[in-house]
Amino acid sequence: MAFTKNVLDFVACGIGPFNISLGCLLSSFPTLQGAFFDRNSHFSWHPNFMLDDARLQVHWVKDCVSAIDPTNKFSFLNFIVKQGLFYQFFARKNAAITRQEYNSYLEWIIPQLDNFYFNSEVTQVTLNNKNIFETIINNKDKLLAKNIILGSGPQQAIPEFAQKYVGISVFHSSNYLLHKKSLVNKTVLVVGNGQSACEIMTDLFKEKSVIPQNIIWVSASSAFHALDDNALINTLYSPNSANRFYDTVTSYKPKLFERLLHTSDGISLDTANDLFELFYLNRIYKKQAVSISLDTLLTAIKPLNESFAVDLHFKKMAQCRTLHVDKIILATGYKQKLPKFLTEIEHIIAFDKDKQPIIKNDYSLELNIETPAKIFTQNLARHMVGPIDSNLSIMPWRNAKIINTMIGKSVYDIDKNDIPTFNDLYDELESWCHYQLVGLP
């Protein structure tokens, strides 16, 4: 690593879609010097859950750059042209692209940016008395930087009672492909009913060689929630949505988040329809033994030689049962958490009453001290700006905000593409939150 500046403008931690988008936009500003680090040996987006036909839930035009800089060479459209696929791509009847293709797009970008470093883990960050971050890479190399950008992604949300059993027989859905072959002729428990759980169930039904003996599918939810995806709802996936959620009265935010959740975290309609069709065909051909139970909590796991006894609580019947299973797939989602390398400076970070970091409107952490140094966040602000924070839709806009702040002026016009009808819709949502918490005036 060779840099012309002794103090870098930024050090970015993690190389995923959000920080790749940032790198693409920063390529237009060579005076800003910084580096992106990732502990993995190479880039791969969800490598152990990259199902062949899984589709992206956002439109392909919401790529790394187009919402802010459509003439940038790192647009998805330019990627298609460079691959010689332009006419074939637009001859398709399906506007959605697969996650595999999106992963290929990101892989195409990375070699073109010379400040991405793999096999390089940020292991510690401290702030010196000159208000400069001292960043340690791989426990040995030190870099000085004015700003830190967090982009290492969310962590697996695994119930505490299950954590000590995580391995080849109890695993998170993000490691499904790593352990898939071990499911042959086994009794498999799938926990959760979001998009990931449905994709796993669909894959198991389609599979011709990896066939479990029995599948038990349970969810704490009382229903299968489809992704709320229509033109009116999509107006909420704009910069204004993030700004309005941010400005919403703090006490309203949990209710508003709950109301908006299935605009982001629901099951896509195509996946739901495909899965039901497979259920129907399974009843005809009796390929697999399957049982489904909603309103059901997994409450305990007990090892039994090479299998497990699992305790299930059926909420509607107020009953508990113990079942024996061989494999447990936890499609239990993700949680947002500050990375461990910030431990030394965690005391200067401001937290709210729920012990979540307070994030400012420029996506930097609020600090308890006066300093020009900033720690920017990618995908850590759902509690501040709503479910939109983890969605690919706004990543160029968020990165434009970060760039504007680092440069100290508005090099990007981030307010140009407002949706005229949006404010009235959001007013209705805020009124609903007020009614839920306070009641009618």
Short mmCIF file of C-alpha atoms in Angstrom, two decimals:
data_model
loop_
_atom_site.label_atom_id
_atom_site.label_comp_id
_atom_site.label_asym_id
_atom_site.label_seq_id
_atom_site.Cartn_x
_atom_site.Cartn_y
_atom_site.Cartn_z
CA MET A 1 0.00 0.00 0.00
CA ALA A 2 1.46 3.31 -1.11
CA PHE A 3 -0.27 6.64 -0.48
CA THR A 4 0.81 10.19 -1.28
CA LYS A 5 -0.87 11.54 1.87
CA ASN A 6 0.41 10.82 5.37
CA VAL A 7 -3.13 11.21 6.68
CA LEU A 8 -5.80 9.62 4.48
CA ASP A 9 -9.16 11.28 4.00
CA PHE A 10 -10.88 8.03 4.94
CA VAL A 11 -10.48 4.37 5.79
CA ALA A 12 -13.47 2.22 4.81
CA CYS A 13 -14.05 -1.07 6.61
CA GLY A 14 -15.68 -3.86 4.62
CA ILE A 15 -16.13 -4.32 0.87
CA GLY A 16 -19.78 -5.04 0.13
CA PRO A 17 -22.32 -3.38 -2.20
CA PHE A 18 -22.62 -0.20 -0.10
CA ASN A 19 -18.90 0.52 0.11
CA ILE A 20 -18.39 -0.57 -3.50
CA SER A 21 -20.95 2.07 -4.47
CA LEU A 22 -18.99 4.61 -2.42
CA GLY A 23 -15.77 3.62 -4.18
CA CYS A 24 -17.44 4.06 -7.58
CA LEU A 25 -18.62 7.59 -6.78
CA LEU A 26 -15.30 8.54 -5.15
CA SER A 27 -13.48 7.60 -8.36
CA SER A 28 -14.66 10.98 -9.69
CA PHE A 29 -12.83 12.79 -6.86
CA PRO A 30 -9.12 11.84 -7.03
CA THR A 31 -8.21 14.51 -4.46
CA LEU A 32 -9.96 12.44 -1.79
CA GLN A 33 -7.52 9.68 -0.91
CA GLY A 34 -8.48 6.63 1.08
CA ALA A 35 -8.60 2.85 1.18
CA PHE A 36 -11.17 0.06 1.49
CA PHE A 37 -10.28 -3.03 3.52
CA ASP A 38 -11.89 -6.45 3.82
CA ARG A 39 -10.73 -9.50 5.76
CA ASN A 40 -11.87 -11.97 3.08
CA SER A 41 -9.51 -13.18 0.36
CA HIS A 42 -11.79 -11.93 -2.43
CA PHE A 43 -15.19 -10.41 -2.98
CA SER A 44 -18.26 -12.61 -3.00
CA TRP A 45 -21.74 -11.43 -2.11
CA HIS A 46 -23.52 -13.94 0.17
CA PRO A 47 -21.48 -16.83 -1.32
CA ASN A 48 -23.15 -19.55 0.78
CA PHE A 49 -26.66 -18.40 -0.09
CA MET A 50 -26.30 -17.59 -3.78
CA LEU A 51 -29.11 -19.75 -5.13
CA ASP A 52 -29.09 -20.05 -8.91
CA ASP A 53 -32.49 -18.49 -9.64
CA ALA A 54 -32.84 -16.14 -6.64
CA ARG A 55 -33.76 -12.69 -7.90
CA LEU A 56 -32.91 -9.22 -6.67
CA GLN A 57 -35.86 -7.49 -5.00
CA VAL A 58 -34.96 -4.05 -6.39
CA HIS A 59 -34.87 -2.83 -9.99
CA TRP A 60 -31.52 -3.18 -11.75
CA VAL A 61 -31.33 0.57 -12.48
CA LYS A 62 -30.90 1.12 -8.73
CA ASP A 63 -27.28 0.17 -9.11
CA CYS A 64 -24.14 1.55 -7.47
CA VAL A 65 -24.23 4.97 -9.15
CA SER A 66 -27.17 5.75 -11.44
CA ALA A 67 -29.47 7.50 -8.93
CA ILE A 68 -26.79 10.14 -8.36
CA ASP A 69 -24.38 9.92 -11.32
CA PRO A 70 -26.00 8.09 -14.29
CA THR A 71 -23.06 8.85 -16.60
CA ASN A 72 -20.61 7.14 -14.24
CA LYS A 73 -18.77 4.28 -15.97
CA PHE A 74 -19.73 1.89 -13.16
CA SER A 75 -23.44 1.80 -13.99
CA PHE A 76 -25.15 -1.57 -14.44
CA LEU A 77 -26.12 -0.54 -17.97
CA ASN A 78 -22.45 -0.02 -18.86
CA PHE A 79 -21.67 -3.42 -17.34
CA ILE A 80 -24.26 -5.04 -19.65
CA VAL A 81 -22.82 -3.24 -22.67
CA LYS A 82 -19.25 -4.22 -21.77
CA GLN A 83 -20.34 -7.86 -21.47
CA GLY A 84 -21.85 -7.74 -24.96
CA LEU A 85 -25.31 -8.46 -23.58
CA PHE A 86 -27.22 -5.26 -24.32
CA TYR A 87 -29.71 -6.58 -26.90
CA GLN A 88 -30.11 -9.95 -25.20
CA PHE A 89 -30.74 -8.26 -21.85
CA PHE A 90 -33.48 -5.99 -23.18
CA ALA A 91 -35.07 -8.77 -25.20
CA ARG A 92 -35.94 -10.47 -21.92
CA LYS A 93 -39.50 -10.19 -20.64
CA ASN A 94 -38.39 -10.23 -17.01
CA ALA A 95 -37.16 -6.88 -15.66
CA ALA A 96 -35.73 -8.51 -12.52
CA ILE A 97 -32.15 -9.73 -12.47
CA THR A 98 -30.71 -12.62 -10.49
CA ARG A 99 -28.48 -12.09 -7.49
CA GLN A 100 -25.82 -14.02 -9.39
CA GLU A 101 -25.85 -11.38 -12.13
CA TYR A 102 -25.72 -8.57 -9.59
CA ASN A 103 -22.77 -10.30 -7.94
CA SER A 104 -21.05 -10.48 -11.36
CA TYR A 105 -21.67 -6.75 -11.78
CA LEU A 106 -19.95 -6.02 -8.45
CA GLU A 107 -17.08 -8.36 -9.34
CA TRP A 108 -16.65 -6.44 -12.61
CA ILE A 109 -16.27 -3.17 -10.71
CA ILE A 110 -13.67 -4.21 -8.14
CA PRO A 111 -10.57 -4.74 -10.36
CA GLN A 112 -11.13 -1.28 -11.83
CA LEU A 113 -10.65 0.42 -8.44
CA ASP A 114 -7.08 0.39 -7.12
CA ASN A 115 -7.84 1.21 -3.47
CA PHE A 116 -9.64 -2.02 -2.56
CA TYR A 117 -7.56 -4.36 -0.37
CA PHE A 118 -8.53 -7.93 0.54
CA ASN A 119 -6.92 -10.19 3.16
CA SER A 120 -6.77 -6.96 5.14
CA GLU A 121 -8.84 -6.77 8.32
CA VAL A 122 -9.32 -3.60 10.33
CA THR A 123 -8.57 -4.85 13.84
CA GLN A 124 -8.49 -1.64 15.89
CA VAL A 125 -9.43 2.02 15.60
CA THR A 126 -8.40 4.72 18.08
CA LEU A 127 -8.54 8.54 18.03
CA ASN A 128 -5.33 10.40 18.87
CA ASN A 129 -4.97 13.83 20.48
CA LYS A 130 -4.76 15.45 17.04
CA ASN A 131 -8.29 14.23 16.18
CA ILE A 132 -6.91 11.72 13.70
CA PHE A 133 -8.00 8.08 13.62
CA GLU A 134 -5.23 5.53 14.03
CA THR A 135 -6.35 2.42 12.19
CA ILE A 136 -4.60 -0.93 12.67
CA ILE A 137 -4.75 -3.42 9.78
CA ASN A 138 -4.17 -7.14 10.47
CA ASN A 139 -2.94 -6.29 13.99
CA LYS A 140 0.27 -4.69 12.64
CA ASP A 141 0.03 -1.99 9.96
CA LYS A 142 -1.03 1.51 11.04
CA LEU A 143 -2.82 4.05 8.87
CA LEU A 144 -3.90 7.56 9.85
CA ALA A 145 -7.25 8.85 8.60
CA LYS A 146 -9.57 11.81 9.06
CA ASN A 147 -12.71 9.67 8.71
CA ILE A 148 -13.81 6.06 9.20
CA ILE A 149 -16.55 4.48 7.08
CA LEU A 150 -18.26 1.38 8.47
CA GLY A 151 -19.48 -1.08 5.85
CA SER A 152 -18.81 -4.55 7.20
CA GLY A 153 -22.49 -5.49 7.10
CA PRO A 154 -24.98 -6.79 9.67
CA GLN A 155 -24.40 -9.88 11.80
CA GLN A 156 -26.38 -13.11 11.87
CA ALA A 157 -29.25 -12.97 14.35
CA ILE A 158 -29.06 -16.30 16.16
CA PRO A 159 -31.05 -17.00 19.36
CA GLU A 160 -28.79 -17.07 22.39
CA PHE A 161 -29.77 -20.63 23.36
CA ALA A 162 -28.75 -21.86 19.88
CA GLN A 163 -25.37 -20.15 19.59
CA LYS A 164 -23.29 -22.86 21.26
CA TYR A 165 -24.62 -25.48 18.82
CA VAL A 166 -23.86 -23.56 15.61
CA GLY A 167 -21.89 -25.76 13.20
CA ILE A 168 -22.63 -28.31 10.50
CA SER A 169 -25.98 -29.35 11.99
CA VAL A 170 -27.28 -26.02 13.33
CA PHE A 171 -26.61 -23.11 10.98
CA HIS A 172 -27.85 -19.75 9.80
CA SER A 173 -29.60 -19.50 6.43
CA SER A 174 -26.65 -17.48 5.08
CA ASN A 175 -24.60 -20.72 5.23
CA TYR A 176 -27.26 -22.89 3.60
CA LEU A 177 -25.25 -23.92 0.52
CA LEU A 178 -22.25 -24.77 2.69
CA HIS A 179 -24.22 -27.51 4.47
CA LYS A 180 -26.94 -28.35 1.96
CA LYS A 181 -25.58 -31.79 0.99
CA SER A 182 -25.72 -32.92 4.62
CA LEU A 183 -29.55 -32.66 4.56
CA VAL A 184 -30.04 -35.88 2.54
CA ASN A 185 -32.46 -38.27 4.29
CA LYS A 186 -32.51 -36.09 7.41
CA THR A 187 -35.30 -34.54 9.44
CA VAL A 188 -34.80 -30.83 8.90
CA LEU A 189 -36.25 -27.99 10.97
CA VAL A 190 -36.48 -24.62 9.18
CA VAL A 191 -37.08 -21.64 11.49
CA GLY A 192 -38.45 -18.35 10.13
CA ASN A 193 -40.79 -17.36 7.31
CA GLY A 194 -39.17 -14.45 5.50
CA GLN A 195 -37.67 -14.38 2.02
CA SER A 196 -34.66 -16.51 3.01
CA ALA A 197 -36.79 -19.27 4.55
CA CYS A 198 -39.06 -19.34 1.51
CA GLU A 199 -36.11 -19.54 -0.87
CA ILE A 200 -34.67 -22.45 1.11
CA MET A 201 -38.00 -24.28 1.07
CA THR A 202 -38.34 -23.65 -2.67
CA ASP A 203 -34.82 -24.93 -3.29
CA LEU A 204 -35.43 -28.10 -1.25
CA PHE A 205 -38.63 -28.84 -3.16
CA LYS A 206 -36.92 -28.33 -6.52
CA GLU A 207 -33.87 -30.37 -5.57
CA LYS A 208 -33.59 -33.83 -7.14
CA SER A 209 -30.51 -35.16 -5.37
CA VAL A 210 -30.56 -33.51 -1.92
CA ILE A 211 -33.88 -34.69 -0.54
CA PRO A 212 -34.54 -34.55 3.23
CA GLN A 213 -36.63 -37.31 4.75
CA ASN A 214 -38.85 -34.82 6.55
CA ILE A 215 -39.13 -31.01 6.67
CA ILE A 216 -40.64 -29.16 9.63
CA TRP A 217 -41.15 -25.44 8.99
CA VAL A 218 -42.01 -23.20 11.92
CA SER A 219 -42.39 -19.46 12.37
CA ALA A 220 -43.20 -17.20 15.30
CA SER A 221 -45.22 -15.03 12.93
CA SER A 222 -48.95 -15.59 12.53
CA ALA A 223 -48.87 -15.18 8.73
CA PHE A 224 -46.69 -15.24 5.65
CA HIS A 225 -46.09 -11.56 4.89
CA ALA A 226 -45.69 -10.72 1.22
CA LEU A 227 -43.38 -7.93 0.17
CA ASP A 228 -45.51 -4.80 -0.13
CA ASP A 229 -44.35 -3.88 -3.61
CA ASN A 230 -46.38 -1.49 -5.74
CA ALA A 231 -45.94 1.93 -7.32
CA LEU A 232 -47.45 3.83 -4.38
CA ILE A 233 -45.35 1.97 -1.78
CA ASN A 234 -42.23 2.40 -3.90
CA THR A 235 -42.53 6.16 -3.46
CA LEU A 236 -41.44 5.49 0.11
CA TYR A 237 -38.09 4.20 -1.19
CA SER A 238 -36.68 7.60 -1.97
CA PRO A 239 -34.35 10.02 -0.19
CA ASN A 240 -37.38 11.87 1.19
CA SER A 241 -38.46 8.72 3.01
CA ALA A 242 -35.18 8.50 4.88
CA ASN A 243 -35.31 12.21 5.71
CA ARG A 244 -38.92 12.12 6.88
CA PHE A 245 -38.36 9.05 9.05
CA TYR A 246 -35.27 10.70 10.52
CA ASP A 247 -37.30 13.81 11.41
CA THR A 248 -40.24 11.84 12.84
CA VAL A 249 -40.91 12.19 16.56
CA THR A 250 -38.69 9.63 18.30
CA SER A 251 -41.58 7.97 20.13
CA TYR A 252 -43.37 7.35 16.81
CA LYS A 253 -40.45 5.61 15.14
CA PRO A 254 -40.94 2.02 16.45
CA LYS A 255 -44.59 2.01 15.31
CA LEU A 256 -43.71 3.58 11.98
CA PHE A 257 -40.91 1.06 11.49
CA GLU A 258 -43.33 -1.78 12.19
CA ARG A 259 -45.81 -0.36 9.66
CA LEU A 260 -43.15 -0.08 6.95
CA LEU A 261 -41.30 -3.34 7.65
CA HIS A 262 -42.97 -5.46 4.99
CA THR A 263 -42.21 -2.92 2.31
CA SER A 264 -38.62 -4.15 2.74
CA ASP A 265 -38.53 -7.49 4.52
CA GLY A 266 -41.48 -9.40 3.06
CA ILE A 267 -41.60 -12.35 0.68
CA SER A 268 -41.55 -11.46 -3.01
CA LEU A 269 -44.76 -12.41 -4.79
CA ASP A 270 -42.99 -14.61 -7.35
CA THR A 271 -41.25 -16.60 -4.61
CA ALA A 272 -44.50 -17.06 -2.67
CA ASN A 273 -46.39 -18.23 -5.77
CA ASP A 274 -43.60 -20.60 -6.83
CA LEU A 275 -43.45 -22.11 -3.37
CA PHE A 276 -47.20 -22.68 -3.15
CA GLU A 277 -47.13 -24.38 -6.57
CA LEU A 278 -44.38 -26.68 -5.30
CA PHE A 279 -46.42 -27.46 -2.18
CA TYR A 280 -49.33 -28.40 -4.40
CA LEU A 281 -47.22 -30.66 -6.63
CA ASN A 282 -45.67 -32.26 -3.56
CA ARG A 283 -49.12 -33.28 -2.32
CA ILE A 284 -49.75 -34.99 -5.66
CA TYR A 285 -46.41 -36.76 -6.00
CA LYS A 286 -45.69 -37.17 -2.26
CA LYS A 287 -42.02 -36.41 -2.76
CA GLN A 288 -41.41 -35.19 0.79
CA ALA A 289 -43.03 -35.21 4.20
CA VAL A 290 -43.64 -31.57 5.14
CA SER A 291 -45.33 -29.89 8.09
CA ILE A 292 -45.82 -26.14 8.54
CA SER A 293 -46.66 -24.37 11.78
CA LEU A 294 -47.17 -20.63 12.26
CA ASP A 295 -47.37 -18.90 15.66
CA THR A 296 -44.71 -21.35 16.81
CA LEU A 297 -41.59 -20.49 18.77
CA LEU A 298 -38.39 -22.50 18.94
CA THR A 299 -37.50 -22.14 22.63
CA ALA A 300 -34.73 -24.67 23.29
CA ILE A 301 -32.27 -27.06 21.65
CA LYS A 302 -30.85 -30.14 23.38
CA PRO A 303 -28.22 -32.39 21.79
CA LEU A 304 -29.01 -36.12 21.48
CA ASN A 305 -26.03 -38.03 20.10
CA GLU A 306 -26.09 -36.96 16.41
CA SER A 307 -29.52 -35.33 16.52
CA PHE A 308 -31.39 -32.74 18.60
CA ALA A 309 -34.48 -32.49 20.76
CA VAL A 310 -36.14 -29.14 20.08
CA ASP A 311 -38.79 -27.52 22.23
CA LEU A 312 -41.55 -25.77 20.29
CA HIS A 313 -44.12 -23.47 21.87
CA PHE A 314 -47.42 -23.28 19.96
CA LYS A 315 -48.76 -19.86 20.93
CA LYS A 316 -52.40 -20.24 19.86
CA MET A 317 -52.84 -23.52 21.71
CA ALA A 318 -50.62 -22.47 24.62
CA GLN A 319 -48.90 -25.84 24.34
CA CYS A 320 -45.30 -27.04 24.17
CA ARG A 321 -43.99 -30.08 22.31
CA THR A 322 -40.60 -31.68 21.94
CA LEU A 323 -39.55 -33.00 18.53
CA HIS A 324 -36.43 -34.83 17.36
CA VAL A 325 -34.62 -33.38 14.35
CA ASP A 326 -31.26 -33.91 12.67
CA LYS A 327 -30.61 -30.46 11.19
CA ILE A 328 -31.72 -26.94 12.11
CA ILE A 329 -31.68 -24.06 9.63
CA LEU A 330 -32.08 -20.66 11.31
CA ALA A 331 -33.59 -18.22 8.81
CA THR A 332 -33.76 -15.72 11.65
CA GLY A 333 -32.45 -12.64 9.87
CA TYR A 334 -29.72 -10.22 10.83
CA LYS A 335 -28.95 -7.66 13.51
CA GLN A 336 -27.14 -4.35 13.28
CA LYS A 337 -24.22 -3.97 15.63
CA LEU A 338 -21.10 -1.83 15.86
CA PRO A 339 -17.95 -3.77 14.90
CA LYS A 340 -15.56 -4.93 17.63
CA PHE A 341 -12.65 -2.88 16.31
CA LEU A 342 -14.39 0.25 17.69
CA THR A 343 -14.16 -1.06 21.28
CA GLU A 344 -11.34 1.34 22.22
CA ILE A 345 -13.39 4.40 21.24
CA GLU A 346 -16.90 3.18 22.04
CA HIS A 347 -16.97 5.51 25.07
CA ILE A 348 -17.03 8.57 22.76
CA ILE A 349 -20.03 7.28 20.78
CA ALA A 350 -23.47 8.54 21.82
CA PHE A 351 -26.22 5.93 22.36
CA ASP A 352 -29.97 6.29 22.83
CA LYS A 353 -32.06 4.82 25.66
CA ASP A 354 -32.25 1.49 23.78
CA LYS A 355 -28.43 1.37 23.57
CA GLN A 356 -28.43 1.96 19.84
CA PRO A 357 -25.92 4.41 18.35
CA ILE A 358 -27.31 7.84 17.53
CA ILE A 359 -26.68 8.59 13.86
CA LYS A 360 -26.78 12.09 12.43
CA ASN A 361 -28.44 13.18 9.20
CA ASP A 362 -25.15 12.87 7.29
CA TYR A 363 -24.91 9.20 8.38
CA SER A 364 -22.09 9.84 10.84
CA LEU A 365 -22.19 8.63 14.42
CA GLU A 366 -22.95 11.27 17.02
CA LEU A 367 -19.93 11.59 19.29
CA ASN A 368 -19.69 12.78 22.88
CA ILE A 369 -16.70 14.98 22.12
CA GLU A 370 -15.99 17.97 19.90
CA THR A 371 -13.96 16.73 16.93
CA PRO A 372 -13.88 17.16 13.14
CA ALA A 373 -13.25 13.40 12.84
CA LYS A 374 -16.27 11.42 11.68
CA ILE A 375 -17.35 7.77 11.69
CA PHE A 376 -19.80 7.21 8.84
CA THR A 377 -22.14 4.22 8.75
CA GLN A 378 -23.53 1.99 6.01
CA ASN A 379 -26.57 -0.10 6.99
CA LEU A 380 -26.51 0.75 10.70
CA ALA A 381 -29.30 3.33 10.79
CA ARG A 382 -32.56 1.39 10.44
CA HIS A 383 -33.69 2.69 13.83
CA MET A 384 -33.00 6.25 12.63
CA VAL A 385 -34.20 6.26 8.99
CA GLY A 386 -36.38 3.15 8.75
CA PRO A 387 -36.19 -0.17 6.83
CA ILE A 388 -34.97 1.71 3.75
CA ASP A 389 -31.48 1.90 5.31
CA SER A 390 -30.61 -1.71 4.42
CA ASN A 391 -32.16 -1.51 0.95
CA LEU A 392 -30.01 -1.11 -2.16
CA SER A 393 -32.35 1.62 -3.43
CA ILE A 394 -30.74 4.55 -1.63
CA MET A 395 -27.08 3.55 -1.44
CA PRO A 396 -25.81 6.06 -4.07
CA TRP A 397 -27.77 8.84 -2.37
CA ARG A 398 -26.42 7.96 1.08
CA ASN A 399 -22.89 7.79 -0.33
CA ALA A 400 -23.38 11.16 -2.02
CA LYS A 401 -24.28 12.57 1.40
CA ILE A 402 -21.12 11.07 2.89
CA ILE A 403 -18.99 12.48 0.05
CA ASN A 404 -20.54 15.94 0.39
CA THR A 405 -19.70 15.91 4.10
CA MET A 406 -16.11 14.74 3.60
CA ILE A 407 -15.46 17.35 0.89
CA GLY A 408 -17.22 20.07 2.85
CA LYS A 409 -19.55 21.25 0.10
CA SER A 410 -22.42 19.93 -2.04
CA VAL A 411 -20.65 18.36 -4.99
CA TYR A 412 -23.77 16.22 -5.50
CA ASP A 413 -27.30 17.63 -5.61
CA ILE A 414 -28.92 15.10 -3.32
CA ASP A 415 -32.39 16.71 -3.27
CA LYS A 416 -33.02 16.83 -7.04
CA ASN A 417 -35.26 13.78 -7.41
CA ASP A 418 -38.09 14.32 -4.92
CA ILE A 419 -41.43 12.53 -5.43
CA PRO A 420 -44.23 15.14 -5.50
CA THR A 421 -46.93 12.93 -3.94
CA PHE A 422 -44.66 11.59 -1.24
CA ASN A 423 -45.24 14.09 1.58
CA ASP A 424 -49.02 13.52 1.78
CA LEU A 425 -48.51 9.77 2.07
CA TYR A 426 -45.97 10.15 4.84
CA ASP A 427 -48.28 12.56 6.70
CA GLU A 428 -50.90 9.79 6.72
CA LEU A 429 -48.39 7.32 8.16
CA GLU A 430 -47.40 9.74 10.92
CA SER A 431 -51.06 10.33 11.77
CA TRP A 432 -51.54 6.56 12.05
CA CYS A 433 -48.57 6.36 14.47
CA HIS A 434 -50.05 9.15 16.58
CA TYR A 435 -53.39 7.32 16.75
CA GLN A 436 -51.69 4.04 17.75
CA LEU A 437 -49.76 5.67 20.59
CA VAL A 438 -52.04 8.48 21.77
CA GLY A 439 -55.47 7.81 20.33
CA LEU A 440 -57.80 10.22 18.57
CA PRO A 441 -57.47 13.91 19.60
#
